[in-house]
CSV table of C-alpha atoms in Angstrom, one decimal:
chain,number,residue,atom,x,y,z
A,131,MET,CA,-16.8,5.9,-31.1
A,132,THR,CA,-17.0,9.5,-32.2
A,133,VAL,CA,-18.3,10.2,-35.7
A,134,ASP,CA,-15.0,11.8,-36.8
A,135,LYS,CA,-12.1,9.9,-35.3
A,136,GLY,CA,-9.5,12.0,-37.0
A,137,HIS,CA,-8.4,9.4,-39.5
A,138,THR,CA,-10.8,9.9,-42.4
A,139,ASN,CA,-9.5,10.8,-45.8
A,140,THR,CA,-11.5,14.0,-46.2
A,141,ALA,CA,-12.8,16.7,-43.9
A,142,PHE,CA,-15.1,19.7,-44.3
A,143,VAL,CA,-13.8,22.9,-42.9
A,144,GLY,CA,-15.5,25.4,-40.6
A,145,ASP,CA,-19.0,26.8,-40.8
A,146,GLU,CA,-19.3,26.2,-44.6
A,147,ALA,CA,-19.9,22.5,-43.9
A,148,ILE,CA,-22.3,23.2,-41.1
A,149,ASN,CA,-24.4,25.6,-43.1
A,150,GLY,CA,-24.7,23.1,-45.9
A,151,LYS,CA,-22.6,25.0,-48.4
A,152,LYS,CA,-20.3,23.2,-50.7
A,153,PRO,CA,-16.9,22.9,-49.1
A,154,PRO,CA,-13.6,23.6,-50.9
A,155,GLN,CA,-12.1,20.8,-52.8
A,156,PRO,CA,-9.8,18.9,-50.5
A,157,LYS,CA,-6.2,18.4,-51.2
A,158,THR,CA,-4.9,15.0,-52.3
A,159,ILE,CA,-4.3,13.1,-49.2
A,160,ASP,CA,-1.8,10.4,-48.4
A,161,PRO,CA,-3.7,7.3,-47.5
A,162,ASN,CA,-1.1,6.5,-44.8
A,163,MET,CA,-2.0,9.7,-43.0
A,164,TYR,CA,-4.6,9.7,-40.3
A,165,THR,CA,-5.0,13.5,-40.3
A,166,LEU,CA,-4.0,16.3,-42.6
A,167,GLU,CA,-4.6,20.0,-42.6
A,168,ILE,CA,-7.2,20.2,-45.4
A,169,GLN,CA,-7.2,24.0,-45.9
A,170,GLU,CA,-4.5,26.6,-45.6
A,171,LYS,CA,-4.6,28.4,-42.2
A,172,LYS,CA,-6.3,31.8,-42.1
A,173,PRO,CA,-5.5,34.4,-39.4
A,174,GLY,CA,-7.5,33.7,-36.3
A,175,LEU,CA,-9.0,30.6,-37.7
A,176,GLU,CA,-7.8,28.3,-35.0
A,177,THR,CA,-9.5,30.3,-32.2
A,178,GLU,CA,-12.8,30.3,-33.9
A,179,TYR,CA,-13.1,26.5,-33.9
A,180,ASP,CA,-14.2,24.7,-30.7
A,181,PRO,CA,-13.8,20.9,-31.3
A,182,TYR,CA,-16.2,20.2,-28.4
A,183,GLN,CA,-19.0,22.0,-30.2
A,184,HIS,CA,-18.6,19.9,-33.3
A,185,ARG,CA,-18.7,16.5,-31.8
A,186,HIS,CA,-21.7,14.5,-32.7
A,187,VAL,CA,-21.9,11.3,-30.6
A,188,GLU,CA,-24.8,9.0,-31.0
A,189,HIS,CA,-24.8,7.9,-27.4
A,190,PRO,CA,-22.9,10.4,-25.3
A,191,THR,CA,-21.8,9.5,-21.7
A,192,THR,CA,-22.4,11.6,-18.7
A,193,ASN,CA,-19.6,12.7,-16.3
A,194,ASN,CA,-20.6,10.0,-13.8
A,195,GLU,CA,-20.7,7.3,-16.4
A,196,THR,CA,-17.2,8.4,-17.7
A,197,LEU,CA,-15.9,8.3,-14.1
A,198,ILE,CA,-17.4,4.8,-13.6
A,199,HIS,CA,-15.7,3.6,-16.8
A,200,LEU,CA,-12.4,5.1,-15.8
A,201,LEU,CA,-12.5,3.6,-12.4
A,202,LYS,CA,-13.5,0.2,-13.8
A,203,GLY,CA,-10.7,0.4,-16.4
A,204,SER,CA,-8.1,0.9,-13.6
A,205,LEU,CA,-9.6,-1.2,-10.8
A,206,GLY,CA,-8.9,-4.7,-12.0
A,207,THR,CA,-6.5,-7.5,-11.3
A,208,GLY,CA,-3.7,-4.9,-10.8
A,209,ILE,CA,-4.9,-3.7,-7.4
A,210,LEU,CA,-5.0,-7.3,-6.1
A,211,ALA,CA,-1.3,-7.7,-7.1
A,212,MET,CA,-0.3,-4.5,-5.2
A,213,PRO,CA,0.6,-6.3,-1.9
A,214,ASN,CA,3.0,-8.5,-3.9
A,215,ALA,CA,4.4,-5.3,-5.6
A,216,PHE,CA,5.0,-3.8,-2.1
A,217,HIS,CA,6.8,-7.0,-1.1
A,218,HIS,CA,9.2,-6.5,-4.0
A,219,ALA,CA,9.8,-2.8,-3.3
A,220,GLY,CA,9.5,-2.6,0.5
A,221,TRP,CA,6.6,-0.8,2.2
A,222,THR,CA,8.3,2.7,2.3
A,223,VAL,CA,9.4,2.6,-1.3
A,224,GLY,CA,6.0,1.2,-2.2
A,225,VAL,CA,4.0,4.0,-0.7
A,226,VAL,CA,6.2,6.8,-2.1
A,227,GLY,CA,6.7,5.1,-5.4
A,228,THR,CA,3.0,4.5,-6.0
A,229,VAL,CA,2.1,8.1,-5.3
A,230,LEU,CA,4.9,9.4,-7.5
A,231,ILE,CA,4.1,7.0,-10.4
A,232,GLY,CA,0.4,8.0,-9.9
A,233,LEU,CA,1.3,11.7,-10.2
A,234,LEU,CA,3.5,11.1,-13.2
A,235,CYS,CA,0.8,9.1,-15.0
A,236,THR,CA,-1.9,11.7,-14.3
A,237,TYR,CA,0.3,14.5,-15.5
A,238,CYS,CA,1.1,12.7,-18.7
A,239,ILE,CA,-2.5,12.0,-19.4
A,240,HIS,CA,-3.2,15.7,-19.0
A,241,LEU,CA,-0.5,16.4,-21.5
A,242,LEU,CA,-2.2,14.1,-23.9
A,243,ILE,CA,-5.6,15.5,-23.4
A,244,LYS,CA,-4.5,19.1,-23.8
A,245,ALA,CA,-2.4,18.3,-26.9
A,246,GLU,CA,-5.4,16.5,-28.5
A,247,HIS,CA,-7.6,19.6,-28.0
A,248,GLU,CA,-5.0,21.9,-29.4
A,249,LEU,CA,-4.4,19.7,-32.4
A,250,CYS,CA,-8.2,19.4,-33.0
A,251,LYS,CA,-8.4,23.2,-33.1
A,252,ARG,CA,-5.6,23.5,-35.5
A,253,LYS,CA,-6.9,20.8,-37.8
A,254,ARG,CA,-10.5,21.7,-37.3
A,255,VAL,CA,-11.7,18.2,-36.5
A,256,PRO,CA,-14.0,17.3,-33.6
A,257,SER,CA,-11.8,14.6,-32.1
A,258,LEU,CA,-8.7,12.5,-32.5
A,259,ASN,CA,-7.8,9.0,-31.2
A,260,TYR,CA,-4.4,8.2,-29.7
A,261,PRO,CA,-2.6,7.2,-33.0
A,262,ALA,CA,-4.0,10.2,-34.8
A,263,VAL,CA,-2.8,12.6,-32.0
A,264,THR,CA,0.6,11.1,-32.2
A,265,GLN,CA,0.9,11.3,-36.0
A,266,THR,CA,-0.5,14.9,-36.1
A,267,ALA,CA,1.9,16.0,-33.4
A,268,LEU,CA,4.9,14.7,-35.3
A,269,LEU,CA,3.7,16.6,-38.4
A,270,GLU,CA,3.6,19.7,-36.3
A,271,GLY,CA,6.9,19.1,-34.7
A,272,PRO,CA,10.6,19.3,-35.8
A,273,ASP,CA,11.3,18.5,-39.4
A,274,ALA,CA,13.6,15.6,-38.4
A,275,LEU,CA,10.6,13.7,-36.9
A,276,LYS,CA,8.1,14.3,-39.7
A,277,PRO,CA,9.2,11.2,-41.7
A,278,LEU,CA,8.2,9.1,-38.7
A,279,SER,CA,4.6,10.2,-39.0
A,280,LYS,CA,3.7,7.4,-41.4
A,281,VAL,CA,4.9,4.6,-39.2
A,282,ILE,CA,4.1,6.0,-35.7
A,283,ILE,CA,0.4,5.2,-36.0
A,284,HIS,CA,1.2,1.5,-36.4
A,285,ILE,CA,3.8,1.6,-33.5
A,286,VAL,CA,1.1,3.1,-31.2
A,287,ASN,CA,-1.5,0.6,-32.3
A,288,VAL,CA,0.9,-2.4,-31.7
A,289,PHE,CA,1.6,-1.1,-28.2
A,290,LEU,CA,-2.1,-0.6,-27.5
A,291,LEU,CA,-3.0,-4.0,-28.9
A,292,ILE,CA,-0.4,-5.9,-27.0
A,293,TYR,CA,-1.4,-4.2,-23.8
A,294,GLN,CA,-5.1,-4.6,-24.1
A,295,LEU,CA,-5.0,-8.1,-25.4
A,296,GLY,CA,-2.5,-9.0,-22.7
A,297,THR,CA,-4.8,-7.5,-20.1
A,298,CYS,CA,-7.6,-9.6,-21.4
A,299,CYS,CA,-5.4,-12.7,-21.2
A,300,VAL,CA,-4.7,-11.9,-17.5
A,301,TYR,CA,-8.4,-11.4,-16.9
A,302,VAL,CA,-9.2,-14.8,-18.5
A,303,VAL,CA,-6.7,-16.5,-16.2
A,304,PHE,CA,-7.8,-14.6,-13.1
A,305,VAL,CA,-11.5,-15.4,-13.6
A,306,SER,CA,-10.8,-19.1,-14.3
A,307,SER,CA,-8.4,-19.5,-11.5
A,308,ASN,CA,-10.8,-18.0,-8.9
A,309,ILE,CA,-13.6,-20.2,-10.2
A,310,LYS,CA,-11.3,-23.2,-10.0
A,311,ALA,CA,-10.2,-22.3,-6.4
A,312,ILE,CA,-13.8,-22.3,-5.3
A,313,ALA,CA,-14.9,-25.4,-7.2
A,314,ASP,CA,-11.8,-27.5,-6.3
A,315,TYR,CA,-12.2,-26.8,-2.6
A,316,TYR,CA,-15.9,-27.8,-2.4
A,317,THR,CA,-15.6,-30.7,-4.9
A,318,GLU,CA,-12.3,-31.9,-3.4
A,319,THR,CA,-10.9,-32.4,-6.9
A,320,ASP,CA,-8.1,-30.7,-8.9
A,321,THR,CA,-9.6,-29.8,-12.2
A,322,ASP,CA,-7.5,-28.3,-14.9
A,323,VAL,CA,-8.0,-24.5,-15.1
A,324,ARG,CA,-8.3,-24.7,-18.8
A,325,LEU,CA,-11.7,-26.4,-18.4
A,326,TYR,CA,-13.0,-23.3,-16.6
A,327,MET,CA,-11.5,-21.1,-19.3
A,328,LEU,CA,-13.6,-23.1,-21.9
A,329,ILE,CA,-16.7,-22.7,-19.7
A,330,ILE,CA,-16.5,-18.9,-19.6
A,331,LEU,CA,-15.6,-18.6,-23.3
A,332,LEU,CA,-19.1,-18.2,-24.6
A,333,PRO,CA,-20.1,-15.5,-22.0
A,334,LEU,CA,-16.9,-13.6,-22.9
A,335,ILE,CA,-17.8,-13.6,-26.5
A,336,LEU,CA,-21.3,-12.4,-25.8
A,337,ILE,CA,-20.3,-9.4,-23.6
A,338,ASN,CA,-17.8,-8.4,-26.3
A,339,TRP,CA,-20.6,-8.2,-28.8
A,340,VAL,CA,-21.8,-5.0,-27.1
A,341,ARG,CA,-20.9,-2.3,-29.7
A,342,ASN,CA,-21.4,0.9,-27.7
A,343,LEU,CA,-19.6,2.0,-24.5
A,344,LYS,CA,-22.9,3.6,-23.1
A,345,PHE,CA,-24.5,0.2,-23.0
A,346,LEU,CA,-21.6,-1.1,-20.9
A,347,ALA,CA,-22.1,1.6,-18.3
A,348,PRO,CA,-24.7,-0.4,-16.3
A,349,PHE,CA,-22.4,-3.4,-16.2
A,350,SER,CA,-19.5,-1.2,-15.1
A,351,THR,CA,-21.6,0.2,-12.3
A,352,ILE,CA,-22.5,-3.3,-11.1
A,353,ALA,CA,-18.8,-4.4,-11.4
A,354,ASN,CA,-17.6,-1.3,-9.4
A,355,PHE,CA,-20.1,-2.0,-6.7
A,356,VAL,CA,-19.1,-5.7,-6.5
A,357,THR,CA,-15.4,-4.8,-6.5
A,358,LEU,CA,-15.8,-2.2,-3.7
A,359,VAL,CA,-17.7,-4.7,-1.6
A,360,SER,CA,-15.0,-7.3,-2.3
A,361,PHE,CA,-12.3,-4.9,-1.3
A,362,GLY,CA,-14.2,-4.2,1.9
A,363,ILE,CA,-14.2,-7.9,2.8
A,364,ILE,CA,-10.5,-8.2,1.9
A,365,LEU,CA,-9.8,-5.3,4.3
A,366,TYR,CA,-11.8,-7.1,6.9
A,367,TYR,CA,-9.4,-10.1,6.7
A,368,ILE,CA,-6.4,-7.8,6.7
A,369,PHE,CA,-7.5,-5.9,9.8
A,370,ARG,CA,-9.2,-8.5,11.9
A,371,GLU,CA,-5.9,-9.3,13.5
A,372,PRO,CA,-3.2,-6.8,14.6
A,373,ILE,CA,-0.9,-5.5,11.8
A,374,SER,CA,2.8,-5.8,12.5
A,375,PHE,CA,5.9,-4.2,10.9
A,376,GLU,CA,8.1,-7.0,12.1
A,377,HIS,CA,10.0,-8.7,9.3
A,378,ARG,CA,8.5,-6.3,6.8
A,379,ASP,CA,11.2,-4.7,4.6
A,380,LYS,CA,11.2,-0.9,4.2
A,381,VAL,CA,13.3,-1.0,1.0
A,382,GLY,CA,13.5,-3.9,-1.5
A,383,THR,CA,16.0,-4.9,-4.1
A,384,MET,CA,16.7,-3.1,-7.4
A,385,SER,CA,15.3,-6.1,-9.4
A,386,GLY,CA,12.3,-6.0,-7.0
A,387,PHE,CA,11.7,-2.4,-7.7
A,388,ALA,CA,11.7,-3.1,-11.5
A,389,LEU,CA,8.9,-5.6,-11.0
A,390,PHE,CA,7.2,-3.1,-8.7
A,391,PHE,CA,7.4,-0.4,-11.4
A,392,GLY,CA,5.9,-2.6,-14.0
A,393,THR,CA,3.1,-3.8,-11.7
A,394,VAL,CA,2.1,-0.3,-10.6
A,395,LEU,CA,2.0,1.0,-14.2
A,396,PHE,CA,-0.1,-2.0,-15.2
A,397,ALA,CA,-2.4,-1.3,-12.3
A,398,LEU,CA,-2.7,2.4,-12.6
A,399,GLU,CA,-2.8,3.1,-16.3
A,400,ALA,CA,-5.9,3.0,-18.4
A,401,ILE,CA,-4.3,5.0,-21.2
A,402,GLY,CA,-6.0,2.9,-23.9
A,403,VAL,CA,-9.5,4.1,-22.8
A,404,ILE,CA,-8.6,7.7,-22.0
A,405,LEU,CA,-9.3,9.3,-25.4
A,406,PRO,CA,-12.2,7.1,-26.3
A,407,LEU,CA,-13.9,8.0,-23.0
A,408,GLU,CA,-13.2,11.7,-23.4
A,409,ASN,CA,-14.4,11.7,-27.0
A,410,GLU,CA,-17.6,10.0,-26.0
A,411,MET,CA,-18.5,12.5,-23.3
A,412,LYS,CA,-21.5,14.8,-23.4
A,413,THR,CA,-19.4,17.5,-21.6
A,414,PRO,CA,-15.8,16.7,-22.5
A,415,LYS,CA,-14.6,20.0,-20.9
A,416,LYS,CA,-15.3,18.4,-17.5
A,417,PHE,CA,-12.8,15.6,-18.2
A,418,GLY,CA,-9.6,17.6,-17.5
A,419,GLY,CA,-9.1,20.5,-15.1
A,420,ASN,CA,-8.2,20.6,-11.4
A,421,PHE,CA,-11.6,19.2,-10.4
A,422,GLY,CA,-12.3,17.2,-13.5
A,423,VAL,CA,-13.3,13.6,-14.0
A,424,LEU,CA,-9.7,12.5,-14.5
A,425,ASN,CA,-8.2,14.0,-11.3
A,426,LYS,CA,-11.2,12.7,-9.2
A,427,ALA,CA,-10.7,9.2,-10.6
A,428,MET,CA,-6.9,9.1,-10.2
A,429,ILE,CA,-7.1,10.4,-6.5
A,430,LEU,CA,-9.5,7.5,-5.7
A,431,ILE,CA,-7.4,5.0,-7.6
A,432,VAL,CA,-4.1,5.9,-6.1
A,433,THR,CA,-5.5,6.0,-2.6
A,434,LEU,CA,-7.0,2.5,-3.0
A,435,TYR,CA,-3.8,1.1,-4.5
A,436,VAL,CA,-1.6,2.5,-1.8
A,437,GLY,CA,-4.0,1.2,0.9
A,438,MET,CA,-4.3,-2.2,-0.6
A,439,GLY,CA,-0.6,-2.6,-1.2
A,440,PHE,CA,0.6,-1.2,2.1
A,441,PHE,CA,-1.8,-3.0,4.5
A,442,GLY,CA,-1.8,-6.2,2.4
A,443,TYR,CA,1.9,-6.5,2.5
A,444,LEU,CA,2.0,-5.8,6.3
A,445,LYS,CA,-0.6,-8.5,6.8
A,446,TYR,CA,1.0,-11.3,4.9
A,447,GLY,CA,4.6,-10.3,4.5
A,448,SER,CA,6.8,-12.5,2.4
A,449,ALA,CA,3.9,-15.1,2.2
A,450,ILE,CA,1.9,-12.8,0.0
A,451,LYS,CA,0.9,-14.3,-3.4
A,452,GLY,CA,0.4,-12.9,-6.8
A,453,SER,CA,-3.2,-12.0,-6.0
A,454,ILE,CA,-4.2,-11.3,-2.4
A,455,THR,CA,-7.3,-13.3,-2.8
A,456,LEU,CA,-5.2,-16.5,-2.9
A,457,ASN,CA,-4.1,-15.6,0.7
A,458,LEU,CA,-7.6,-15.6,2.1
A,459,PRO,CA,-8.7,-18.6,4.2
A,460,GLU,CA,-10.2,-21.3,1.9
A,461,GLU,CA,-12.3,-22.8,4.7
A,462,GLU,CA,-14.4,-19.6,5.2
A,463,ILE,CA,-17.4,-19.1,3.0
A,464,LEU,CA,-17.0,-15.3,3.0
A,465,ALA,CA,-13.5,-15.6,1.6
A,466,GLN,CA,-14.8,-17.8,-1.2
A,467,CYS,CA,-17.6,-15.3,-1.9
A,468,VAL,CA,-14.9,-12.7,-2.5
A,469,LYS,CA,-13.2,-14.8,-5.1
A,470,GLY,CA,-16.5,-15.4,-6.9
A,471,MET,CA,-17.6,-11.7,-6.8
A,472,LEU,CA,-14.2,-10.5,-8.1
A,473,ALA,CA,-14.3,-13.2,-10.8
A,474,PHE,CA,-17.7,-11.8,-11.9
A,475,ALA,CA,-16.4,-8.1,-11.7
A,476,ILE,CA,-13.3,-8.9,-13.8
A,477,TYR,CA,-15.4,-10.8,-16.3
A,478,ILE,CA,-17.5,-7.7,-16.9
A,479,THR,CA,-14.3,-5.6,-17.2
A,480,HIS,CA,-13.1,-7.9,-20.1
A,481,GLY,CA,-15.7,-6.1,-22.3
A,482,LEU,CA,-14.2,-2.7,-21.6
A,483,ALA,CA,-10.6,-3.8,-21.9
A,484,CYS,CA,-11.3,-5.6,-25.2
A,485,TYR,CA,-13.3,-2.6,-26.5
A,486,VAL,CA,-10.1,-0.7,-27.3
A,487,ALA,CA,-8.5,-3.6,-29.1
A,488,ILE,CA,-11.6,-4.1,-31.1
A,489,ASP,CA,-11.8,-0.4,-32.0
A,490,ILE,CA,-8.2,-0.5,-33.3
A,491,THR,CA,-8.5,-3.7,-35.2
A,492,TRP,CA,-11.9,-3.0,-36.8
A,493,ASN,CA,-12.0,0.8,-37.4
A,494,ASP,CA,-8.3,1.4,-38.2
A,495,TYR,CA,-7.6,-1.7,-40.4
A,496,LEU,CA,-10.3,-4.2,-41.3
A,497,LYS,CA,-13.2,-1.7,-42.0
A,498,LYS,CA,-11.0,0.3,-44.4
A,499,ASN,CA,-10.3,-2.8,-46.5
A,500,LEU,CA,-13.9,-4.0,-46.5
A,501,GLY,CA,-15.2,-0.7,-47.7
A,502,ASP,CA,-19.0,-0.3,-47.8
A,503,SER,CA,-19.8,-4.0,-47.7
A,504,PRO,CA,-23.5,-4.7,-46.8
A,505,ARG,CA,-22.2,-7.4,-44.5
A,506,SER,CA,-20.0,-5.0,-42.6
A,507,VAL,CA,-21.8,-5.5,-39.2
A,508,PHE,CA,-21.5,-9.3,-39.6
A,509,TYR,CA,-17.7,-9.0,-40.3
A,510,GLU,CA,-17.4,-6.7,-37.2
A,511,TYR,CA,-19.0,-9.4,-35.0
A,512,ILE,CA,-16.5,-12.0,-36.6
A,513,ALA,CA,-13.6,-9.7,-35.7
A,514,ARG,CA,-14.9,-9.3,-32.1
A,515,THR,CA,-15.2,-13.0,-31.7
A,516,VAL,CA,-11.7,-13.7,-33.2
A,517,LEU,CA,-10.1,-11.2,-30.7
A,518,VAL,CA,-11.7,-12.9,-27.8
A,519,LEU,CA,-10.6,-16.3,-29.1
A,520,ILE,CA,-7.0,-14.9,-29.3
A,521,THR,CA,-7.0,-13.9,-25.7
A,522,PHE,CA,-8.6,-17.3,-24.8
A,523,LEU,CA,-6.0,-19.3,-26.7
A,524,LEU,CA,-3.1,-17.3,-25.2
A,525,ALA,CA,-4.5,-17.9,-21.7
A,526,VAL,CA,-4.8,-21.6,-22.4
A,527,ALA,CA,-1.3,-21.8,-23.7
A,528,ILE,CA,0.1,-20.0,-20.7
A,529,PRO,CA,-2.3,-20.4,-17.8
A,530,ASN,CA,-0.1,-18.6,-15.3
A,531,LEU,CA,0.2,-14.9,-16.3
A,532,GLU,CA,1.0,-13.3,-12.9
A,533,LEU,CA,4.5,-12.4,-13.9
A,534,PHE,CA,3.2,-11.0,-17.2
A,535,ILE,CA,1.4,-8.2,-15.3
A,536,SER,CA,4.8,-6.6,-14.7
A,537,LEU,CA,5.9,-7.3,-18.2
A,538,PHE,CA,2.9,-5.7,-19.9
A,539,GLY,CA,3.2,-2.7,-17.6
A,540,ALA,CA,6.9,-2.0,-18.2
A,541,LEU,CA,6.8,-2.8,-21.9
A,542,CYS,CA,3.7,-1.1,-23.1
A,543,LEU,CA,2.7,1.5,-20.5
A,544,SER,CA,6.2,3.0,-20.1
A,545,ALA,CA,5.8,4.0,-23.8
A,546,LEU,CA,2.0,4.7,-24.1
A,547,GLY,CA,1.5,6.3,-20.7
A,548,ILE,CA,4.7,8.3,-20.2
A,549,ALA,CA,7.0,8.6,-23.2
A,550,PHE,CA,4.5,9.2,-26.0
A,551,PRO,CA,2.6,12.0,-24.1
A,552,ALA,CA,5.8,13.8,-23.5
A,553,LEU,CA,6.8,13.5,-27.1
A,554,ILE,CA,3.4,14.6,-28.3
A,555,GLN,CA,3.4,17.8,-26.2
A,556,THR,CA,7.0,18.6,-27.3
A,557,CYS,CA,6.0,18.3,-31.0
A,558,THR,CA,2.6,20.0,-30.7
A,559,TYR,CA,4.2,23.2,-29.2
A,560,TRP,CA,7.6,23.0,-31.0
A,561,HIS,CA,6.9,26.0,-33.2
A,562,HIS,CA,4.5,27.8,-30.8
A,563,ARG,CA,6.8,28.3,-27.7
A,564,GLN,CA,9.9,30.4,-27.7
A,565,GLY,CA,12.7,31.3,-25.3
A,566,MET,CA,12.7,29.8,-21.8
A,567,ALA,CA,9.3,28.4,-22.1
A,568,LYS,CA,10.5,26.1,-24.9
A,569,VAL,CA,13.7,25.2,-23.1
A,570,TRP,CA,11.7,24.2,-20.0
A,571,MET,CA,9.3,22.2,-22.0
A,572,VAL,CA,12.0,20.3,-23.9
A,573,ALA,CA,14.1,19.7,-20.7
A,574,LYS,CA,11.1,18.5,-18.7
A,575,ASN,CA,9.8,16.2,-21.4
A,576,SER,CA,13.3,14.8,-22.0
A,577,ILE,CA,13.6,13.9,-18.3
A,578,ILE,CA,10.2,12.2,-18.5
A,579,GLY,CA,11.3,10.3,-21.6
A,580,VAL,CA,14.5,9.1,-19.9
A,581,VAL,CA,12.4,7.8,-17.0
A,582,ALA,CA,10.1,6.0,-19.4
A,583,VAL,CA,12.9,4.4,-21.4
A,584,LEU,CA,14.7,3.2,-18.2
A,585,GLY,CA,11.4,1.8,-16.9
A,586,LEU,CA,10.8,0.1,-20.2
A,587,VAL,CA,14.2,-1.4,-20.6
A,588,ILE,CA,14.9,-2.4,-17.0
A,589,GLY,CA,11.3,-3.4,-16.2
A,590,THR,CA,10.9,-5.5,-19.3
A,591,SER,CA,14.3,-7.3,-19.0
A,592,THR,CA,13.7,-8.0,-15.3
A,593,SER,CA,10.2,-9.4,-16.0
A,594,MET,CA,11.5,-11.6,-18.8
A,595,ILE,CA,14.3,-13.0,-16.6
A,596,GLU,CA,11.8,-13.8,-13.9
A,597,ILE,CA,9.4,-15.4,-16.4
A,598,ILE,CA,12.2,-17.5,-17.9
A,599,HIS,CA,13.4,-18.5,-14.5
A,600,THR,CA,9.9,-19.5,-13.4
A,601,PHE,CA,9.0,-21.5,-16.5
A,602,GLY,CA,12.5,-23.0,-16.6
A,603,HIS,CA,12.0,-24.1,-12.9
A,604,ASP,CA,8.6,-25.5,-13.7
A,605,ASP,CA,10.0,-27.5,-16.6
C-alpha cells in the first residue's frame, strides 16, 4: 500500500521535510488516533499542499490497471446471482432498482474520494485509508461526534473484515461447487463439495502470498478476459431460444425486494478496494471526475448487471437458481467449460478480495504489536495463511452460502458503501459550509443515511429469516 497510510504516529509537515530540514517537534499523539493535525494551521497552508504530489508508491498502477482491478473487484459471483435477484424483485423493479442503486453507490464513492482528498490537504498527508478518513472526518465534524473518533476505526474495520472475508467464503464455495458439478457429471459420482475445497486450499494460499497489487494485475487481466468470454457464452444460452415475458413478474414482493437490495449491493460495491486502488495509482487525479476511471468502470458494471439480471430472469423465470451457471445444460461441453472458466476467474479474484482483509489485519493491528521484528515478513505470511484458512473453514462449515450474498450486501455494504460516505462528507465540511449550502448537504446526506439504515435493517433481517428457514428446512 502507500508509504503513508494516514495512521502513523508522527508526520513531517510541508516542504521542511522534503528539503531535508529538521521538522518541528510533533505533538504528543494519542495512540488510538489514526491521524492528527501535527502542526497548527497557517493561513493558506492547506492550498499549498497537494497530496497527489507527495505520494511515493513503490509500484504505482496505471489507469488501465486500476480499471481492470476495479472491474474484477465488482465482476464476481454477484453478477451470476443477478437473474435470481430480478426474480425476487420483478423485471421492471429489477432494471430501475439496479440503475438507481448503481447511481447511489457511485455517488457515495465520489463523496468518499473527494472527502479523502480534502482531509489529506488539511492534515498534510499523502493518503488516508477508509478507517483513517472516517476518523479524521469525525474529528473535523460536530463536537458531539468527536468522542466516537476513537472507536469508529474499529467499527469500520469490522465491517470491512466481515464483508471481505464473507466474500472470500462465497468464492471458495462457488469455485468448489462448479468444479464438483463438472466432476460429478463426468464421473457419475456425488462427491462431497468439501473435498474440492480441500483440493483448492493450497492454490488459494499461494495466490494470497502475493504482497503487491501491481503483481496481481496480470492475473486480473486474465480473469477479466475469461469472465467476459464466459458471460458471452452464457448470453448465447440465454438468447439461442426466443425470450418470453409470459409468467414473468414485473413487480415482486417486499421481502423479495429486500433480498434484491442486498444482492445488488453485494454485486455492485467494491468499496473495500476503492481507496487502496486510488492510493496506488500513478495518476490518482484520473480516478474521479466525469470521465474518470470510477465512472467508466461503474457504467460498464451496471450495464452488465442489468443485462444479465434482466435477460437471465426472462429466460429461466421462476426456475432460476442462485447462480445462473447452474441452469446451463449439463450435457453440453460448452456449458461445462463456462463453469470451469468462471471457477478459474473467481479463484484469481480471491487474491484481490482477501488483499483488503490482509491489509487491515496486518498493517492496522498485527504489525503495530510486532514492532520492528526481523521476522516481520515471515509473520505477515503466517497472517495471510491464517486468513485464507478462516475463509476455508467457514466455507467447510456452511457449504451453501448463496443466501449469505444478500446478507453480506445488506449488512456491510449499506453501512460502508452508503451511510459512512454520507457521514464523512457531512463531518468534513461541517465547519466549512454555511447557509443553504450546509442545509442542503445535511438534508441530502440525512436522506441517504435513512435509506442506508432501512436497507441494513430490513435487508439483514429478511436475509436472516430466509437463512434460518432454509437451514431449518434442511435439518
